[in-house]
mmCIF file with all atom_site columns, C-alpha atoms in Angstrom:
data_model
loop_
_atom_site.group_PDB
_atom_site.id
_atom_site.type_symbol
_atom_site.label_atom_id
_atom_site.label_alt_id
_atom_site.label_comp_id
_atom_site.label_asym_id
_atom_site.label_entity_id
_atom_site.label_seq_id
_atom_site.pdbx_PDB_ins_code
_atom_site.Cartn_x
_atom_site.Cartn_y
_atom_site.Cartn_z
_atom_site.occupancy
_atom_site.B_iso_or_equiv
_atom_site.pdbx_formal_charge
_atom_site.auth_seq_id
_atom_site.auth_comp_id
_atom_site.auth_asym_id
_atom_site.auth_atom_id
_atom_site.pdbx_PDB_model_num
ATOM 1   C CA . UNK A 1 1   ? 115.741 82.304  101.323 1.00 28.00 ? 6   UNK A CA 1
ATOM 2   C CA . UNK A 1 2   ? 114.280 79.059  101.984 1.00 25.00 ? 7   UNK A CA 1
ATOM 3   C CA . UNK A 1 3   ? 110.512 78.289  101.358 1.00 30.00 ? 8   UNK A CA 1
ATOM 4   C CA . UNK A 1 4   ? 110.119 77.519  104.898 1.00 31.00 ? 9   UNK A CA 1
ATOM 5   C CA . UNK A 1 5   ? 111.389 81.126  105.792 1.00 28.00 ? 10  UNK A CA 1
ATOM 6   C CA . UNK A 1 6   ? 109.345 82.496  103.142 1.00 29.00 ? 11  UNK A CA 1
ATOM 7   C CA . UNK A 1 7   ? 106.472 81.091  104.436 1.00 33.00 ? 12  UNK A CA 1
ATOM 8   C CA . UNK A 1 8   ? 107.144 82.184  108.164 1.00 33.00 ? 13  UNK A CA 1
ATOM 9   C CA . UNK A 1 9   ? 107.687 85.791  106.638 1.00 31.00 ? 14  UNK A CA 1
ATOM 10  C CA . UNK A 1 10  ? 104.468 85.683  105.187 1.00 36.00 ? 15  UNK A CA 1
ATOM 11  C CA . UNK A 1 11  ? 102.645 84.353  108.181 1.00 35.00 ? 16  UNK A CA 1
ATOM 12  C CA . UNK A 1 12  ? 104.423 87.316  110.184 1.00 39.00 ? 17  UNK A CA 1
ATOM 13  C CA . UNK A 1 13  ? 103.229 89.807  107.619 1.00 37.00 ? 18  UNK A CA 1
ATOM 14  C CA . UNK A 1 14  ? 99.736  88.643  107.739 1.00 37.00 ? 19  UNK A CA 1
ATOM 15  C CA . UNK A 1 15  ? 99.848  88.568  111.485 1.00 41.00 ? 20  UNK A CA 1
ATOM 16  C CA . UNK A 1 16  ? 100.982 92.117  111.843 1.00 42.00 ? 21  UNK A CA 1
ATOM 17  C CA . UNK A 1 17  ? 98.162  93.228  109.286 1.00 38.00 ? 22  UNK A CA 1
ATOM 18  C CA . UNK A 1 18  ? 95.821  91.268  111.457 1.00 38.00 ? 23  UNK A CA 1
ATOM 19  C CA . UNK A 1 19  ? 97.131  92.746  114.951 1.00 43.00 ? 24  UNK A CA 1
ATOM 20  C CA . UNK A 1 20  ? 96.535  96.290  113.089 1.00 42.00 ? 25  UNK A CA 1
ATOM 21  C CA . UNK A 1 21  ? 92.795  95.829  112.639 1.00 36.00 ? 26  UNK A CA 1
ATOM 22  C CA . UNK A 1 22  ? 91.071  98.084  115.255 1.00 40.00 ? 27  UNK A CA 1
ATOM 23  C CA . UNK A 1 23  ? 89.721  95.705  118.478 1.00 38.00 ? 28  UNK A CA 1
ATOM 24  C CA . UNK A 1 24  ? 89.114  96.317  121.952 1.00 43.00 ? 29  UNK A CA 1
ATOM 25  C CA . UNK A 1 25  ? 91.173  94.850  124.766 1.00 44.00 ? 30  UNK A CA 1
ATOM 26  C CA . UNK A 1 26  ? 88.004  93.013  126.023 1.00 51.00 ? 31  UNK A CA 1
ATOM 27  C CA . UNK A 1 27  ? 84.359  93.259  125.488 1.00 72.00 ? 32  UNK A CA 1
ATOM 28  C CA . UNK A 1 28  ? 84.652  96.779  127.105 1.00 81.00 ? 33  UNK A CA 1
ATOM 29  C CA . UNK A 1 29  ? 86.853  99.056  124.987 1.00 93.00 ? 34  UNK A CA 1
ATOM 30  C CA . UNK A 1 30  ? 87.618  101.626 127.838 1.00 96.00 ? 35  UNK A CA 1
ATOM 31  C CA . UNK A 1 31  ? 91.301  101.863 128.408 1.00 97.00 ? 36  UNK A CA 1
ATOM 32  C CA . UNK A 1 32  ? 92.018  100.620 131.800 1.00 97.00 ? 37  UNK A CA 1
ATOM 33  C CA . UNK A 1 33  ? 93.426  103.172 134.274 1.00 97.00 ? 38  UNK A CA 1
ATOM 34  C CA . UNK A 1 34  ? 96.802  102.658 135.812 1.00 97.00 ? 39  UNK A CA 1
ATOM 35  C CA . UNK A 1 35  ? 99.080  104.544 137.991 1.00 97.00 ? 40  UNK A CA 1
ATOM 36  C CA . UNK A 1 36  ? 102.727 103.577 137.278 1.00 98.00 ? 41  UNK A CA 1
ATOM 37  C CA . UNK A 1 37  ? 106.116 104.940 138.397 1.00 97.00 ? 42  UNK A CA 1
ATOM 38  C CA . UNK A 1 38  ? 107.928 107.009 135.951 1.00 96.00 ? 43  UNK A CA 1
ATOM 39  C CA . UNK A 1 39  ? 111.493 107.018 135.633 1.00 96.00 ? 44  UNK A CA 1
ATOM 40  C CA . UNK A 1 40  ? 111.794 109.719 138.471 1.00 94.00 ? 45  UNK A CA 1
ATOM 41  C CA . UNK A 1 41  ? 109.879 107.649 140.647 1.00 94.00 ? 46  UNK A CA 1
ATOM 42  C CA . UNK A 1 42  ? 106.660 110.040 140.653 1.00 96.00 ? 47  UNK A CA 1
ATOM 43  C CA . UNK A 1 43  ? 103.301 108.370 139.741 1.00 97.00 ? 48  UNK A CA 1
ATOM 44  C CA . UNK A 1 44  ? 102.134 108.551 136.284 1.00 98.00 ? 49  UNK A CA 1
ATOM 45  C CA . UNK A 1 45  ? 98.369  108.189 135.928 1.00 98.00 ? 50  UNK A CA 1
ATOM 46  C CA . UNK A 1 46  ? 96.517  107.558 132.589 1.00 98.00 ? 51  UNK A CA 1
ATOM 47  C CA . UNK A 1 47  ? 93.542  109.599 133.950 1.00 97.00 ? 52  UNK A CA 1
ATOM 48  C CA . UNK A 1 48  ? 95.895  112.861 133.845 1.00 97.00 ? 53  UNK A CA 1
ATOM 49  C CA . UNK A 1 49  ? 95.293  112.578 130.298 1.00 97.00 ? 54  UNK A CA 1
ATOM 50  C CA . UNK A 1 50  ? 91.493  112.537 130.346 1.00 96.00 ? 55  UNK A CA 1
ATOM 51  C CA . UNK A 1 51  ? 90.046  113.921 127.234 1.00 96.00 ? 56  UNK A CA 1
ATOM 52  C CA . UNK A 1 52  ? 93.339  113.705 125.445 1.00 98.00 ? 57  UNK A CA 1
ATOM 53  C CA . UNK A 1 53  ? 94.213  110.961 122.850 1.00 98.00 ? 58  UNK A CA 1
ATOM 54  C CA . UNK A 1 54  ? 96.999  108.735 123.975 1.00 98.00 ? 59  UNK A CA 1
ATOM 55  C CA . UNK A 1 55  ? 99.390  106.504 122.151 1.00 98.00 ? 60  UNK A CA 1
ATOM 56  C CA . UNK A 1 56  ? 100.614 103.923 124.772 1.00 98.00 ? 61  UNK A CA 1
ATOM 57  C CA . UNK A 1 57  ? 103.477 101.785 123.804 1.00 98.00 ? 62  UNK A CA 1
ATOM 58  C CA . UNK A 1 58  ? 104.848 98.748  125.855 1.00 98.00 ? 63  UNK A CA 1
ATOM 59  C CA . UNK A 1 59  ? 108.515 98.313  124.882 1.00 98.00 ? 64  UNK A CA 1
ATOM 60  C CA . UNK A 1 60  ? 111.839 97.402  126.295 1.00 97.00 ? 65  UNK A CA 1
ATOM 61  C CA . UNK A 1 61  ? 115.601 98.448  125.961 1.00 96.00 ? 66  UNK A CA 1
ATOM 62  C CA . UNK A 1 62  ? 116.728 95.119  124.396 1.00 95.00 ? 67  UNK A CA 1
ATOM 63  C CA . UNK A 1 63  ? 114.014 94.859  121.798 1.00 97.00 ? 68  UNK A CA 1
ATOM 64  C CA . UNK A 1 64  ? 115.212 95.827  118.392 1.00 97.00 ? 69  UNK A CA 1
ATOM 65  C CA . UNK A 1 65  ? 111.875 96.687  116.784 1.00 97.00 ? 70  UNK A CA 1
ATOM 66  C CA . UNK A 1 66  ? 111.178 98.822  119.816 1.00 97.00 ? 71  UNK A CA 1
ATOM 67  C CA . UNK A 1 67  ? 114.397 100.691 119.488 1.00 96.00 ? 72  UNK A CA 1
ATOM 68  C CA . UNK A 1 68  ? 113.364 101.194 115.633 1.00 96.00 ? 73  UNK A CA 1
ATOM 69  C CA . UNK A 1 69  ? 110.003 102.611 116.948 1.00 97.00 ? 74  UNK A CA 1
ATOM 70  C CA . UNK A 1 70  ? 111.298 105.145 119.150 1.00 97.00 ? 75  UNK A CA 1
ATOM 71  C CA . UNK A 1 71  ? 112.104 108.029 116.650 1.00 96.00 ? 76  UNK A CA 1
ATOM 72  C CA . UNK A 1 72  ? 108.602 107.442 115.226 1.00 97.00 ? 77  UNK A CA 1
ATOM 73  C CA . UNK A 1 73  ? 106.793 107.780 118.605 1.00 98.00 ? 78  UNK A CA 1
ATOM 74  C CA . UNK A 1 74  ? 108.963 111.056 119.187 1.00 97.00 ? 79  UNK A CA 1
ATOM 75  C CA . UNK A 1 75  ? 107.745 112.482 115.647 1.00 97.00 ? 80  UNK A CA 1
ATOM 76  C CA . UNK A 1 76  ? 104.144 111.574 116.699 1.00 98.00 ? 81  UNK A CA 1
ATOM 77  C CA . UNK A 1 77  ? 104.779 113.535 119.878 1.00 98.00 ? 82  UNK A CA 1
ATOM 78  C CA . UNK A 1 78  ? 106.039 116.196 118.327 1.00 97.00 ? 83  UNK A CA 1
ATOM 79  C CA . UNK A 1 79  ? 103.716 116.474 115.342 1.00 97.00 ? 84  UNK A CA 1
ATOM 80  C CA . UNK A 1 80  ? 100.130 115.873 117.398 1.00 98.00 ? 85  UNK A CA 1
ATOM 81  C CA . UNK A 1 81  ? 101.392 117.069 120.999 1.00 97.00 ? 86  UNK A CA 1
ATOM 82  C CA . UNK A 1 82  ? 100.334 120.405 120.097 1.00 97.00 ? 87  UNK A CA 1
ATOM 83  C CA . UNK A 1 83  ? 96.794  119.198 119.361 1.00 97.00 ? 88  UNK A CA 1
ATOM 84  C CA . UNK A 1 84  ? 96.703  117.299 122.712 1.00 97.00 ? 89  UNK A CA 1
ATOM 85  C CA . UNK A 1 85  ? 98.067  113.864 121.805 1.00 98.00 ? 90  UNK A CA 1
ATOM 86  C CA . UNK A 1 86  ? 100.215 112.341 124.683 1.00 98.00 ? 91  UNK A CA 1
ATOM 87  C CA . UNK A 1 87  ? 102.773 109.479 123.970 1.00 98.00 ? 92  UNK A CA 1
ATOM 88  C CA . UNK A 1 88  ? 103.380 107.303 126.786 1.00 98.00 ? 93  UNK A CA 1
ATOM 89  C CA . UNK A 1 89  ? 106.049 104.704 126.728 1.00 98.00 ? 94  UNK A CA 1
ATOM 90  C CA . UNK A 1 90  ? 105.829 101.892 129.253 1.00 98.00 ? 95  UNK A CA 1
ATOM 91  C CA . UNK A 1 91  ? 109.031 99.693  129.748 1.00 98.00 ? 96  UNK A CA 1
ATOM 92  C CA . UNK A 1 92  ? 108.971 96.111  130.630 1.00 97.00 ? 97  UNK A CA 1
ATOM 93  C CA . UNK A 1 93  ? 112.623 95.975  131.421 1.00 96.00 ? 98  UNK A CA 1
ATOM 94  C CA . UNK A 1 94  ? 113.935 94.303  134.480 1.00 92.00 ? 99  UNK A CA 1
ATOM 95  C CA . UNK A 1 95  ? 116.928 96.411  134.770 1.00 86.00 ? 100 UNK A CA 1
ATOM 96  C CA . UNK A 1 96  ? 114.967 99.254  136.613 1.00 90.00 ? 101 UNK A CA 1
ATOM 97  C CA . UNK A 1 97  ? 114.530 102.998 135.541 1.00 95.00 ? 102 UNK A CA 1
ATOM 98  C CA . UNK A 1 98  ? 118.334 103.965 135.591 1.00 94.00 ? 103 UNK A CA 1
ATOM 99  C CA . UNK A 1 99  ? 118.969 101.577 132.619 1.00 94.00 ? 104 UNK A CA 1
ATOM 100 C CA . UNK A 1 100 ? 115.741 102.913 130.867 1.00 97.00 ? 105 UNK A CA 1
ATOM 101 C CA . UNK A 1 101 ? 116.922 106.497 131.610 1.00 96.00 ? 106 UNK A CA 1
ATOM 102 C CA . UNK A 1 102 ? 120.421 106.015 130.029 1.00 95.00 ? 107 UNK A CA 1
ATOM 103 C CA . UNK A 1 103 ? 118.654 104.515 126.862 1.00 95.00 ? 108 UNK A CA 1
ATOM 104 C CA . UNK A 1 104 ? 116.108 107.174 126.807 1.00 96.00 ? 109 UNK A CA 1
ATOM 105 C CA . UNK A 1 105 ? 118.938 109.935 126.955 1.00 96.00 ? 110 UNK A CA 1
ATOM 106 C CA . UNK A 1 106 ? 120.891 108.137 124.405 1.00 94.00 ? 111 UNK A CA 1
ATOM 107 C CA . UNK A 1 107 ? 118.418 108.092 121.995 1.00 92.00 ? 112 UNK A CA 1
ATOM 108 C CA . UNK A 1 108 ? 116.702 111.358 122.655 1.00 94.00 ? 113 UNK A CA 1
ATOM 109 C CA . UNK A 1 109 ? 113.197 110.228 123.863 1.00 96.00 ? 114 UNK A CA 1
ATOM 110 C CA . UNK A 1 110 ? 111.174 113.027 124.198 1.00 94.00 ? 115 UNK A CA 1
ATOM 111 C CA . UNK A 1 111 ? 107.651 111.421 125.533 1.00 97.00 ? 116 UNK A CA 1
ATOM 112 C CA . UNK A 1 112 ? 106.764 110.176 129.007 1.00 97.00 ? 117 UNK A CA 1
ATOM 113 C CA . UNK A 1 113 ? 108.168 106.935 130.333 1.00 98.00 ? 118 UNK A CA 1
ATOM 114 C CA . UNK A 1 114 ? 107.335 104.625 132.936 1.00 98.00 ? 119 UNK A CA 1
ATOM 115 C CA . UNK A 1 115 ? 108.103 101.333 134.132 1.00 98.00 ? 120 UNK A CA 1
ATOM 116 C CA . UNK A 1 116 ? 105.475 98.410  133.781 1.00 97.00 ? 121 UNK A CA 1
ATOM 117 C CA . UNK A 1 117 ? 104.263 96.272  136.849 1.00 95.00 ? 122 UNK A CA 1
ATOM 118 C CA . UNK A 1 118 ? 102.160 93.023  136.423 1.00 94.00 ? 123 UNK A CA 1
ATOM 119 C CA . UNK A 1 119 ? 99.051  94.707  137.084 1.00 95.00 ? 124 UNK A CA 1
ATOM 120 C CA . UNK A 1 120 ? 99.136  96.965  134.096 1.00 97.00 ? 125 UNK A CA 1
ATOM 121 C CA . UNK A 1 121 ? 100.496 94.011  131.845 1.00 96.00 ? 126 UNK A CA 1
ATOM 122 C CA . UNK A 1 122 ? 97.462  92.020  132.823 1.00 94.00 ? 127 UNK A CA 1
ATOM 123 C CA . UNK A 1 123 ? 95.132  94.741  132.204 1.00 95.00 ? 128 UNK A CA 1
ATOM 124 C CA . UNK A 1 124 ? 96.311  95.571  128.788 1.00 96.00 ? 129 UNK A CA 1
ATOM 125 C CA . UNK A 1 125 ? 97.307  92.050  127.870 1.00 90.00 ? 130 UNK A CA 1
ATOM 126 C CA . UNK A 1 126 ? 98.359  89.794  128.244 1.00 88.00 ? 131 UNK A CA 1
ATOM 127 C CA . UNK A 1 127 ? 101.104 91.596  126.443 1.00 92.00 ? 132 UNK A CA 1
ATOM 128 C CA . UNK A 1 128 ? 102.948 88.564  124.876 1.00 89.00 ? 133 UNK A CA 1
ATOM 129 C CA . UNK A 1 129 ? 104.968 90.281  122.299 1.00 95.00 ? 134 UNK A CA 1
ATOM 130 C CA . UNK A 1 130 ? 106.766 93.810  122.190 1.00 97.00 ? 135 UNK A CA 1
ATOM 131 C CA . UNK A 1 131 ? 106.231 96.331  120.846 1.00 98.00 ? 136 UNK A CA 1
ATOM 132 C CA . UNK A 1 132 ? 102.627 96.432  121.506 1.00 98.00 ? 137 UNK A CA 1
ATOM 133 C CA . UNK A 1 133 ? 100.987 99.832  121.114 1.00 98.00 ? 138 UNK A CA 1
ATOM 134 C CA . UNK A 1 134 ? 97.505  101.033 121.893 1.00 98.00 ? 139 UNK A CA 1
ATOM 135 C CA . UNK A 1 135 ? 95.476  103.955 120.301 1.00 98.00 ? 140 UNK A CA 1
ATOM 136 C CA . UNK A 1 136 ? 93.318  105.608 122.808 1.00 98.00 ? 141 UNK A CA 1
ATOM 137 C CA . UNK A 1 137 ? 90.688  108.258 121.837 1.00 97.00 ? 142 UNK A CA 1
ATOM 138 C CA . UNK A 1 138 ? 89.752  111.228 123.756 1.00 96.00 ? 143 UNK A CA 1
ATOM 139 C CA . UNK A 1 139 ? 86.793  109.329 125.049 1.00 96.00 ? 144 UNK A CA 1
ATOM 140 C CA . UNK A 1 140 ? 89.457  106.898 126.671 1.00 97.00 ? 145 UNK A CA 1
ATOM 141 C CA . UNK A 1 141 ? 88.432  103.958 124.288 1.00 97.00 ? 146 UNK A CA 1
ATOM 142 C CA . UNK A 1 142 ? 91.062  101.702 122.903 1.00 97.00 ? 147 UNK A CA 1
ATOM 143 C CA . UNK A 1 143 ? 90.297  102.089 119.357 1.00 96.00 ? 148 UNK A CA 1
ATOM 144 C CA . UNK A 1 144 ? 93.477  100.156 117.991 1.00 97.00 ? 149 UNK A CA 1
ATOM 145 C CA . UNK A 1 145 ? 95.896  97.568  119.154 1.00 97.00 ? 150 UNK A CA 1
ATOM 146 C CA . UNK A 1 146 ? 99.140  97.031  117.260 1.00 97.00 ? 151 UNK A CA 1
ATOM 147 C CA . UNK A 1 147 ? 101.584 93.958  118.058 1.00 97.00 ? 152 UNK A CA 1
ATOM 148 C CA . UNK A 1 148 ? 105.070 94.634  116.480 1.00 97.00 ? 153 UNK A CA 1
ATOM 149 C CA . UNK A 1 149 ? 106.856 97.193  114.621 1.00 97.00 ? 154 UNK A CA 1
ATOM 150 C CA . UNK A 1 150 ? 104.783 100.374 113.066 1.00 97.00 ? 155 UNK A CA 1
ATOM 151 C CA . UNK A 1 151 ? 106.501 102.469 110.458 1.00 97.00 ? 156 UNK A CA 1
ATOM 152 C CA . UNK A 1 152 ? 106.343 106.230 110.839 1.00 96.00 ? 157 UNK A CA 1
ATOM 153 C CA . UNK A 1 153 ? 103.903 106.787 108.146 1.00 97.00 ? 158 UNK A CA 1
ATOM 154 C CA . UNK A 1 154 ? 101.456 104.175 109.530 1.00 97.00 ? 159 UNK A CA 1
ATOM 155 C CA . UNK A 1 155 ? 102.390 105.335 113.067 1.00 97.00 ? 160 UNK A CA 1
ATOM 156 C CA . UNK A 1 156 ? 101.263 109.007 112.024 1.00 97.00 ? 161 UNK A CA 1
ATOM 157 C CA . UNK A 1 157 ? 98.222  107.729 110.338 1.00 98.00 ? 162 UNK A CA 1
ATOM 158 C CA . UNK A 1 158 ? 96.965  105.772 113.316 1.00 98.00 ? 163 UNK A CA 1
ATOM 159 C CA . UNK A 1 159 ? 97.726  108.813 115.367 1.00 98.00 ? 164 UNK A CA 1
ATOM 160 C CA . UNK A 1 160 ? 95.799  111.031 112.977 1.00 97.00 ? 165 UNK A CA 1
ATOM 161 C CA . UNK A 1 161 ? 92.768  108.582 113.154 1.00 97.00 ? 166 UNK A CA 1
ATOM 162 C CA . UNK A 1 162 ? 92.465  109.647 116.970 1.00 97.00 ? 167 UNK A CA 1
ATOM 163 C CA . UNK A 1 163 ? 91.557  113.010 116.052 1.00 93.00 ? 168 UNK A CA 1
ATOM 164 C CA . UNK A 1 164 ? 89.227  112.236 113.080 1.00 89.00 ? 169 UNK A CA 1
ATOM 165 C CA . UNK A 1 165 ? 86.852  110.226 115.582 1.00 79.00 ? 170 UNK A CA 1
#
């Protein structure tokens, strides 16, 4: 490994850790409301989950770190869903809902999926890298934004924090 690659790897690790530090999306940490189309064309509103902690993940089918995160998101939904947590995946794919559905079926994704629009990308962003995951508490406050892959143990720890608040 060249020293330049090692330096870049170190910077990426530092940035991943830095991005995991809790911070709001703006001066107001309230999660912006949205209405998006799910894969069946039905409207999915964040307001449907008022009073529930939410893990909101922006991702794409072509993104390798996003693919690697899908089983962890499934595990979080299975473990914390009975306590009221909701995982929502928001796809930024251009290929449309059929492509996303095929991908989701292949991977066995068991949480709600919707298609991003420019408005939600602006409200939560700018979203410049994916995956970007938001952890929203029961009060509707963004308590953590993570840019990049999150391993299973860390993902479950961040989800647990939503119940410890």
